[in-house]
């Protein structure tokens, strides 16, 4: 088997090298070089728009960002261009509304305190399990007048977490008054109000009908009825409902006396209720030419859809035609009856931050359902982005500050009563005395009962941030991984792709892994490799072997290693690699190479506080010469490298990245991180400049990623929970300029990352047990996936990671009902301790798999067909007790099923809320399922996209709904 593998790999590698002889770079390496390249032009450009009347007189003007895609249908596919799968809700509420999802109705701790500026703050902490993946972690929410901060902290069964350490992780170290714990259960209602200040879960959008040739808002609002095409568009948006007696979200419309019309259009999309203010359905007045009643609603909507009739050559709509200081986003929709397609154009007020998804090229949709999904996601993301503009953000901060101060004043008079805990910095998991345990359990039961009643009330009212009532289509996400190698028996340190295989450094040496074939040893364990780069176009392997003071950099020819595999040689030992040492690199602890090595290859080696710049003497553009394939190579690759200069720093760097200059002259930079700062160093002069200073007591540097926006260099600086984008610009004189601009942004990760990968349009953070996916252009959250024992091993081209999963663990059959109302994970009792194992249980088998996320899926236009996908296809459907195949249920955007479900939940649980607190424990015990049979709510009948059963060792579990979304009303 090993011989067959070697022959297979050698033949494949030889073909690859021959291809490199005729091509300048491979597809994977090309994508790897391009993935840091992005452009905000995909999201439109700012223009000054001027509207005039029929006589040509200027009426109004305004600056708007215009998104119109491109009219060139034959445009070359560029990195970052829109694909049919890149339609995502940004900062989805079921990922961001933590207090409702993880805290409300569960036992948790709430604290009150004052910071060093005497401003009050509130802190909530809970211990939760991520999606029943047996990954326990602390979740903390900090409410301050400046906003809300949320972080996850690792759980340790042997070490309790203090409030002081949690606040320190949130950069809050100094206090005017230490935090005191709040015991009163009514605090949950107040904290829920604070979370609701982040924005509404439901939305109201205006829909304005404009006939061909209409140039003023008075003409558009005076259209009494719409056209047949307009009615077809309304039917696509949602359902026509009767307002009188309507019990759902009303969006400011009258549902009692028909004063705002008789009918309206309504829908639900991914848990969001949407009411459309349709101009032709609002009251019409023949006497009032301005149609004030219609403008009162549509003019006060943040987002408005303008459906314009007429040909493309006719005068187009401009936002300056509408007299409204409140509407910030206009979506211009045109219908082409001949092709049965829709064309979309987006206008955003200049102050609105960038939001996705970017329009396709051209912005024409022939699939109507696809157009509906794109339009609704674009409008929802647009309204959320508008709330971040200075006008709305200041109002929200003032409201949040007022609510926090008011709540603080209400609680502080009870400081000497039993409501507040006098102990400051108490443990998050306090051990109750045996004498007070029964009293504490009764208090917790009452706490949970009130919280779950509030949760039910929010759901019935329609204000719940949940995806339970969502309707959507089964789609394959770009970050969906493929199982590259199952049951990988070694601990991976680092890796890099070599052809279709993966070169992995492990505790057993460096192995060549290809799918599920047996691994082949390349270097034995005497060469402990900590970093490596496979440069196929240059026929080079660069690696750092770390063995204390004898750490060195080694360079090898890939063709020579390939011949060794062909000759069935055993793995090379450290003594076999003497001729491959770069002598001046002894004692190195870090190195970095330039990303775009289509230019001159540059290597910077860090030896304590000294940087050593190394380049290649001869950069062969076509990789290997034709003679090198046929005759043995006599020259050593070490001789091809030359030492340029040494640069001394003030301290030893922890993170290092090379930044390519805009020209091939001496304008390259080195970004280094040490102490509490990021610096950039000019390669030519060795002069260092301060890039960013970290204001924190403890700093954990994660990464400095070089990105290139329209060819201009920028840096993503990641440390602790923070990520900052800085644009840098070298100029003559050996200096550089940090340009503060509107394109710079900063955001916080929910969990401290161990590694960051940039693949435009995505930014992926890898933690110890989750993958957090955000957008590069604005830092908005797209998705969070739970991956137990996650470790990133390679990301220079395709992304490879290892993950450990329990084989006997059911992918979606676990239930959160084990954490009963009376016994939560925060205060476990001896009888009912939550199962958060740190090691394998009896009879349990754990497997470690290697997974691959193809880079072309993230940055290209197409999605690779997976060989073996560990993911469940994402189908968002309402939960139903009927055990049928969900794939057979037609997709609909009606809310009738979700409303029926909510009524069923309410009727089923209303009497349960009246159960005395003392009987909660017995109720939860009786609900347990000792036989181990899964209930209908625990089953997930959805198979993967190809219809095959899903592997139980999947690191991601995308089920129809999360167990944390289920209301546990015992």
mmCIF file of N, CA and C in Angstrom, residues 579-653:
data_model
loop_
_atom_site.group_PDB
_atom_site.id
_atom_site.type_symbol
_atom_site.label_atom_id
_atom_site.label_comp_id
_atom_site.label_asym_id
_atom_site.label_seq_id
_atom_site.Cartn_x
_atom_site.Cartn_y
_atom_site.Cartn_z
ATOM 1 N N UNK A 579 23.382 19.674 5.309
ATOM 2 C CA UNK A 579 23.676 20.528 4.168
ATOM 3 C C UNK A 579 22.534 21.482 3.840
ATOM 4 N N UNK A 580 21.419 21.305 4.488
ATOM 5 C CA UNK A 580 20.258 22.143 4.194
ATOM 6 C C UNK A 580 20.045 23.256 5.218
ATOM 7 N N UNK A 581 20.985 23.438 6.131
ATOM 8 C CA UNK A 581 20.864 24.485 7.140
ATOM 9 C C UNK A 581 21.232 25.838 6.553
ATOM 10 N N UNK A 582 20.498 26.840 6.974
ATOM 11 C CA UNK A 582 20.914 28.212 6.736
ATOM 12 C C UNK A 582 21.681 28.640 7.985
ATOM 13 N N UNK A 583 22.979 28.724 7.858
ATOM 14 C CA UNK A 583 23.860 28.777 9.028
ATOM 15 C C UNK A 583 23.586 29.955 9.958
ATOM 16 N N UNK A 584 23.338 31.124 9.437
ATOM 17 C CA UNK A 584 23.170 32.300 10.280
ATOM 18 C C UNK A 584 21.838 32.348 11.013
ATOM 19 N N UNK A 585 21.044 31.309 10.871
ATOM 20 C CA UNK A 585 19.712 31.311 11.482
ATOM 21 C C UNK A 585 19.674 30.526 12.796
ATOM 22 N N UNK A 586 20.787 30.182 13.346
ATOM 23 C CA UNK A 586 20.800 29.420 14.588
ATOM 24 C C UNK A 586 20.140 30.215 15.718
ATOM 25 N N UNK A 587 19.248 29.542 16.436
ATOM 26 C CA UNK A 587 18.541 30.173 17.549
ATOM 27 C C UNK A 587 17.285 30.915 17.151
ATOM 28 N N UNK A 588 16.837 30.790 15.883
ATOM 29 C CA UNK A 588 15.640 31.529 15.446
ATOM 30 C C UNK A 588 14.390 30.947 16.103
ATOM 31 N N UNK A 589 13.447 31.826 16.445
ATOM 32 C CA UNK A 589 12.190 31.388 17.051
ATOM 33 C C UNK A 589 10.980 31.714 16.188
ATOM 34 N N UNK A 590 11.208 32.399 15.056
ATOM 35 C CA UNK A 590 10.102 32.811 14.200
ATOM 36 C C UNK A 590 10.663 33.212 12.842
ATOM 37 N N UNK A 591 9.882 32.981 11.785
ATOM 38 C CA UNK A 591 10.261 33.520 10.478
ATOM 39 C C UNK A 591 8.991 33.817 9.690
ATOM 40 N N UNK A 592 9.136 34.631 8.647
ATOM 41 C CA UNK A 592 8.007 34.993 7.789
ATOM 42 C C UNK A 592 8.501 35.159 6.370
ATOM 43 N N UNK A 593 7.648 34.828 5.400
ATOM 44 C CA UNK A 593 7.971 35.030 3.985
ATOM 45 C C UNK A 593 6.919 35.963 3.392
ATOM 46 N N UNK A 594 7.260 36.577 2.260
ATOM 47 C CA UNK A 594 6.302 37.473 1.621
ATOM 48 C C UNK A 594 5.209 36.668 0.939
ATOM 49 N N UNK A 595 3.988 37.191 0.979
ATOM 50 C CA UNK A 595 2.832 36.470 0.424
ATOM 51 C C UNK A 595 2.919 36.364 -1.079
ATOM 52 N N UNK A 596 3.209 37.483 -1.746
ATOM 53 C CA UNK A 596 3.256 37.499 -3.203
ATOM 54 C C UNK A 596 4.676 37.169 -3.653
ATOM 55 N N UNK A 597 5.056 35.885 -3.558
ATOM 56 C CA UNK A 597 6.421 35.530 -3.924
ATOM 57 C C UNK A 597 6.574 35.325 -5.423
ATOM 58 N N UNK A 598 5.625 35.865 -6.217
ATOM 59 C CA UNK A 598 5.866 35.939 -7.650
ATOM 60 C C UNK A 598 6.987 36.944 -7.919
ATOM 61 N N UNK A 599 7.164 37.872 -6.959
ATOM 62 C CA UNK A 599 8.333 38.748 -7.005
ATOM 63 C C UNK A 599 9.509 38.009 -6.361
ATOM 64 N N UNK A 600 10.481 38.776 -5.937
ATOM 65 C CA UNK A 600 11.630 38.182 -5.269
ATOM 66 C C UNK A 600 11.207 37.586 -3.928
ATOM 67 N N UNK A 601 11.619 36.351 -3.699
ATOM 68 C CA UNK A 601 11.302 35.693 -2.436
ATOM 69 C C UNK A 601 12.094 36.349 -1.314
ATOM 70 N N UNK A 602 11.391 36.771 -0.271
ATOM 71 C CA UNK A 602 12.030 37.392 0.881
ATOM 72 C C UNK A 602 11.665 36.607 2.131
ATOM 73 N N UNK A 603 12.658 36.356 2.959
ATOM 74 C CA UNK A 603 12.464 35.654 4.232
ATOM 75 C C UNK A 603 13.065 36.527 5.326
ATOM 76 N N UNK A 604 12.295 36.761 6.363
ATOM 77 C CA UNK A 604 12.788 37.496 7.531
ATOM 78 C C UNK A 604 12.776 36.534 8.712
ATOM 79 N N UNK A 605 13.944 36.356 9.327
ATOM 80 C CA UNK A 605 14.113 35.414 10.432
ATOM 81 C C UNK A 605 14.324 36.210 11.721
ATOM 82 N N UNK A 606 13.597 35.838 12.772
ATOM 83 C CA UNK A 606 13.726 36.493 14.070
ATOM 84 C C UNK A 606 14.573 35.628 14.995
ATOM 85 N N UNK A 607 15.684 36.198 15.463
ATOM 86 C CA UNK A 607 16.551 35.535 16.435
ATOM 87 C C UNK A 607 16.619 36.448 17.651
ATOM 88 N N UNK A 608 15.810 36.144 18.645
ATOM 89 C CA UNK A 608 15.631 37.028 19.790
ATOM 90 C C UNK A 608 15.161 38.405 19.299
ATOM 91 N N UNK A 609 15.884 39.463 19.557
ATOM 92 C CA UNK A 609 15.439 40.787 19.122
ATOM 93 C C UNK A 609 16.112 41.225 17.815
ATOM 94 N N UNK A 610 16.681 40.278 17.089
ATOM 95 C CA UNK A 610 17.374 40.584 15.842
ATOM 96 C C UNK A 610 16.603 39.990 14.673
ATOM 97 N N UNK A 611 16.418 40.792 13.601
ATOM 98 C CA UNK A 611 15.783 40.339 12.370
ATOM 99 C C UNK A 611 16.838 40.179 11.296
ATOM 100 N N UNK A 612 16.789 39.046 10.601
ATOM 101 C CA UNK A 612 17.742 38.737 9.541
ATOM 102 C C UNK A 612 16.975 38.651 8.228
ATOM 103 N N UNK A 613 17.298 39.533 7.278
ATOM 104 C CA UNK A 613 16.626 39.570 5.977
ATOM 105 C C UNK A 613 17.400 38.718 4.982
ATOM 106 N N UNK A 614 16.707 37.753 4.369
ATOM 107 C CA UNK A 614 17.313 36.810 3.426
ATOM 108 C C UNK A 614 16.506 36.839 2.131
ATOM 109 N N UNK A 615 17.190 36.821 0.992
ATOM 110 C CA UNK A 615 16.525 36.730 -0.306
ATOM 111 C C UNK A 615 17.210 35.663 -1.144
ATOM 112 N N UNK A 616 16.550 35.311 -2.269
ATOM 113 C CA UNK A 616 17.148 34.353 -3.213
ATOM 114 C C UNK A 616 18.000 35.093 -4.228
ATOM 115 N N UNK A 617 19.127 34.488 -4.570
ATOM 116 C CA UNK A 617 20.004 35.091 -5.579
ATOM 117 C C UNK A 617 19.393 34.965 -6.963
ATOM 118 N N UNK A 618 18.855 33.772 -7.279
ATOM 119 C CA UNK A 618 18.327 33.523 -8.612
ATOM 120 C C UNK A 618 16.880 33.086 -8.450
ATOM 121 N N UNK A 619 15.975 33.922 -8.917
ATOM 122 C CA UNK A 619 14.547 33.617 -8.851
ATOM 123 C C UNK A 619 14.102 33.115 -10.210
ATOM 124 N N UNK A 620 13.997 31.823 -10.328
ATOM 125 C CA UNK A 620 13.625 31.236 -11.617
ATOM 126 C C UNK A 620 12.132 31.402 -11.825
ATOM 127 N N UNK A 621 11.715 32.144 -12.826
ATOM 128 C CA UNK A 621 10.301 32.440 -12.989
ATOM 129 C C UNK A 621 9.447 31.233 -13.286
ATOM 130 N N UNK A 622 9.989 30.233 -13.903
ATOM 131 C CA UNK A 622 9.165 29.077 -14.282
ATOM 132 C C UNK A 622 9.342 27.912 -13.337
ATOM 133 N N UNK A 623 9.854 28.165 -12.158
ATOM 134 C CA UNK A 623 9.993 27.100 -11.181
ATOM 135 C C UNK A 623 11.268 26.329 -11.419
ATOM 136 N N UNK A 624 11.202 25.145 -12.013
ATOM 137 C CA UNK A 624 12.363 24.287 -12.203
ATOM 138 C C UNK A 624 12.720 24.262 -13.676
ATOM 139 N N UNK A 625 13.980 24.180 -13.956
ATOM 140 C CA UNK A 625 14.407 24.090 -15.351
ATOM 141 C C UNK A 625 14.098 22.711 -15.893
ATOM 142 N N UNK A 626 14.053 22.611 -17.197
ATOM 143 C CA UNK A 626 13.726 21.318 -17.803
ATOM 144 C C UNK A 626 14.799 20.278 -17.518
ATOM 145 N N UNK A 627 16.060 20.724 -17.380
ATOM 146 C CA UNK A 627 17.120 19.754 -17.117
ATOM 147 C C UNK A 627 17.041 19.202 -15.717
ATOM 148 N N UNK A 628 16.466 19.986 -14.802
ATOM 149 C CA UNK A 628 16.401 19.526 -13.422
ATOM 150 C C UNK A 628 15.455 18.370 -13.271
ATOM 151 N N UNK A 629 14.543 18.189 -14.241
ATOM 152 C CA UNK A 629 13.610 17.076 -14.170
ATOM 153 C C UNK A 629 14.240 15.785 -14.670
ATOM 154 N N UNK A 630 15.265 15.914 -15.465
ATOM 155 C CA UNK A 630 15.839 14.737 -16.091
ATOM 156 C C UNK A 630 17.188 14.348 -15.498
ATOM 157 N N UNK A 631 17.919 15.306 -14.943
ATOM 158 C CA UNK A 631 19.240 15.016 -14.395
ATOM 159 C C UNK A 631 19.277 15.362 -12.934
ATOM 160 N N UNK A 632 20.142 14.726 -12.148
ATOM 161 C CA UNK A 632 20.213 15.021 -10.722
ATOM 162 C C UNK A 632 20.708 16.432 -10.474
ATOM 163 N N UNK A 633 20.156 17.044 -9.421
ATOM 164 C CA UNK A 633 20.534 18.403 -9.065
ATOM 165 C C UNK A 633 21.803 18.365 -8.237
ATOM 166 N N UNK A 634 22.805 19.103 -8.659
ATOM 167 C CA UNK A 634 24.081 19.097 -7.950
ATOM 168 C C UNK A 634 24.176 20.261 -6.966
ATOM 169 N N UNK A 635 23.578 21.385 -7.303
ATOM 170 C CA UNK A 635 23.707 22.557 -6.453
ATOM 171 C C UNK A 635 22.783 22.442 -5.254
ATOM 172 N N UNK A 636 23.245 22.965 -4.119
ATOM 173 C CA UNK A 636 22.436 22.951 -2.906
ATOM 174 C C UNK A 636 21.520 24.168 -2.893
ATOM 175 N N UNK A 637 20.273 24.033 -2.433
ATOM 176 C CA UNK A 637 19.394 25.205 -2.382
ATOM 177 C C UNK A 637 19.887 26.263 -1.407
ATOM 178 N N UNK A 638 20.748 25.864 -0.474
ATOM 179 C CA UNK A 638 21.275 26.836 0.486
ATOM 180 C C UNK A 638 22.087 27.902 -0.225
ATOM 181 N N UNK A 639 22.789 27.516 -1.297
ATOM 182 C CA UNK A 639 23.641 28.458 -2.013
ATOM 183 C C UNK A 639 22.840 29.509 -2.765
ATOM 184 N N UNK A 640 21.564 29.277 -2.959
ATOM 185 C CA UNK A 640 20.749 30.241 -3.688
ATOM 186 C C UNK A 640 20.330 31.439 -2.823
ATOM 187 N N UNK A 641 20.567 31.356 -1.521
ATOM 188 C CA UNK A 641 20.094 32.411 -0.624
ATOM 189 C C UNK A 641 21.253 33.310 -0.205
ATOM 190 N N UNK A 642 20.922 34.583 -0.063
ATOM 191 C CA UNK A 642 21.921 35.557 0.348
ATOM 192 C C UNK A 642 21.373 36.383 1.517
ATOM 193 N N UNK A 643 22.265 36.800 2.389
ATOM 194 C CA UNK A 643 21.889 37.570 3.575
ATOM 195 C C UNK A 643 22.060 39.052 3.269
ATOM 196 N N UNK A 644 20.991 39.794 3.414
ATOM 197 C CA UNK A 644 20.996 41.202 3.026
ATOM 198 C C UNK A 644 21.450 42.087 4.186
ATOM 199 N N UNK A 645 20.733 42.018 5.308
ATOM 200 C CA UNK A 645 21.074 42.894 6.429
ATOM 201 C C UNK A 645 20.458 42.366 7.710
ATOM 202 N N UNK A 646 20.907 42.907 8.805
ATOM 203 C CA UNK A 646 20.342 42.627 10.124
ATOM 204 C C UNK A 646 19.679 43.888 10.662
ATOM 205 N N UNK A 647 18.563 43.694 11.346
ATOM 206 C CA UNK A 647 17.816 44.800 11.941
ATOM 207 C C UNK A 647 17.611 44.475 13.406
ATOM 208 N N UNK A 648 17.950 45.395 14.272
ATOM 209 C CA UNK A 648 17.785 45.190 15.712
ATOM 210 C C UNK A 648 16.514 45.864 16.198
ATOM 211 N N UNK A 649 15.732 45.141 16.991
ATOM 212 C CA UNK A 649 14.506 45.664 17.586
ATOM 213 C C UNK A 649 14.723 45.880 19.077
ATOM 214 N N UNK A 650 13.755 46.535 19.689
ATOM 215 C CA UNK A 650 13.852 46.780 21.131
ATOM 216 C C UNK A 650 13.444 45.567 21.944
ATOM 217 N N UNK A 651 12.782 44.591 21.317
ATOM 218 C CA UNK A 651 12.362 43.395 22.032
ATOM 219 C C UNK A 651 12.177 42.264 21.032
ATOM 220 N N UNK A 652 11.982 41.065 21.563
ATOM 221 C CA UNK A 652 11.801 39.895 20.714
ATOM 222 C C UNK A 652 10.380 39.874 20.160
ATOM 223 N N UNK A 653 10.185 39.763 18.840
ATOM 224 C CA UNK A 653 8.827 39.782 18.276
ATOM 225 C C UNK A 653 8.071 38.483 18.542
#
